[in-house]
């Protein structure tokens, strides 16, 4: 097996050295009865809650450029999973890490674990188990959290007449990735930095999702782009959607980088934004907007749900031919 | 992206076609509030239980030969995780699958999902989520289960004076892998088939682990071989161990394949057996043996735990120089 320039480390030392330290060590999670080091973790849920579980995988060269900053890879690997918790309105609590990598490179692991642990600490998530194996770089994190019984947000709760809204701005992460891979170039360094930051360090909307329970009728996170994700919410809820493309929230950085038409395409189809897409009854929109304001987050109505099925896209009163397609790994 | 000879499938169709059917569909798990298809699964634990969570990854070419029967790969991917539940005395309930594969080959997926689902159904485990991504073949399963509060078996409970025992026979899976990869050859086809079966379709000792709670003082599963795994139990419990190598349980198939000395080496170091290693106070050994008998399983005392630390190996009254080393992916 090929090993890195740095010393080769044993599998179990790896876990100890880079990942055993976490909020558990700080004693912040007494609900971790048994953490890293056994055959399995033992965890205690609060009373009257349901367990919420999700898994997401990042593959080098597909979900991030192979030469990405390892700190960003660690951050994103956890962020995409926290975003799933956000979409459910769940409180993230624990995570396990399946890390496959070609060699045990100490400097790479330092960056990766720092990025992962910093975000874990910010959300008080304890890493409670893992498996490190040799092979092509692949990172799977399973996130575990909980939600008060029968209060989880789901994709299936939307009704015809609900307003469709999104948090934050769309398309920034896609532009950031295009800048990182030199498919786009920026004259203004600050613009480039801001957009690249949005790709490398997405901020999962956990607090917003948690507070949206009981207000929003449905939610999901935007990982594959609106064009790819919105049809899933419609199908799960049995409704149609109409989106006014002119209302898509675009950041000033994105508008400074590319023409408006290209910014809209990125917002529709590029993915990786990890904003939340929500459906909300019109009479509750003000309540949800207030939640967003309290979190210094924008919430932008972009369309509405209707009877029927499928998604239509409008722009300045005419049908808009959405050019992009959601990201699908096997198309 | 390279796709297989068979038609290319969409990511979400994949999940639906091969993995959405499971015990959930059969209505056997009303504790699955929301299964495959949302951003996360919502699951309900029985009262007065703790959550038990583990993750294990299989990488093609490292944990199994690249040309392995996909049915065996699916079985093993879940079996290694069920074995972690067995080691904790936990009841497995739900699993998520992170499947990375170079292409969506329908015939491979049919075999893989059949192997996985057959074992899942046998243990009434529901597949409640997953992520399929394109990349080199890597399979991570996270298993979720539960255990009555404060009753989980752990590696850390062993005491000096306890007897060390193992379920089943050791070394068979290592011999099976050697046969599969032509490092060993068998004249007798039945012998080869039996040993290969032990590698390809390990039987996790879930029922034994569950019943061993309250009897065994410590437990762990043997994935990396006794030489690699026993020191971890000793370290976790703060005890030393002495093993009588002559007492290692060897199957007649293994003894028919190789000389006794080689059989012992496989039993000590080859790994992949997924038997349970337990520590038990001498006065409770009969109770644990009775549990094994009820399950048609052998339980073989192989040594004892002592004050101190480290492991010593004896054979016919003399120290035995254990030649093998536990499997460590990054050595």
XYZ file of N, CA, C and O in Angstrom, chain A residues 9 46 76 82 118 135 139 191 281 291:
40
model
N 0.363 5.615 10.053
C -0.248 5.496 11.379
C -1.122 4.265 11.429
O -1.688 3.859 10.427
N -33.499 11.981 24.674
C -34.380 12.614 25.657
C -35.771 11.959 25.602
O -36.146 11.386 24.579
N -17.497 20.230 5.119
C -18.615 19.894 4.234
C -19.191 18.517 4.530
O -20.402 18.296 4.444
N -25.699 17.774 8.640
C -26.429 18.700 9.519
C -27.586 19.329 8.756
O -28.650 19.605 9.321
N -14.567 21.438 14.316
C -14.984 22.814 14.596
C -16.496 22.962 14.379
O -17.207 23.548 15.196
N -8.256 3.104 0.949
C -8.910 3.035 -0.354
C -9.038 4.446 -0.888
O -8.542 5.400 -0.283
N -15.832 9.783 2.088
C -16.200 10.129 3.451
C -17.710 9.987 3.609
O -18.471 10.685 2.948
N -15.035 39.159 -4.168
C -16.184 38.437 -4.730
C -15.873 36.943 -4.808
O -16.668 36.089 -4.392
N -48.165 27.884 4.761
C -49.478 28.466 4.470
C -49.363 29.992 4.487
O -48.628 30.539 5.329
N -39.041 34.305 12.256
C -38.021 33.327 12.663
C -36.719 33.603 11.919
O -35.633 33.642 12.510
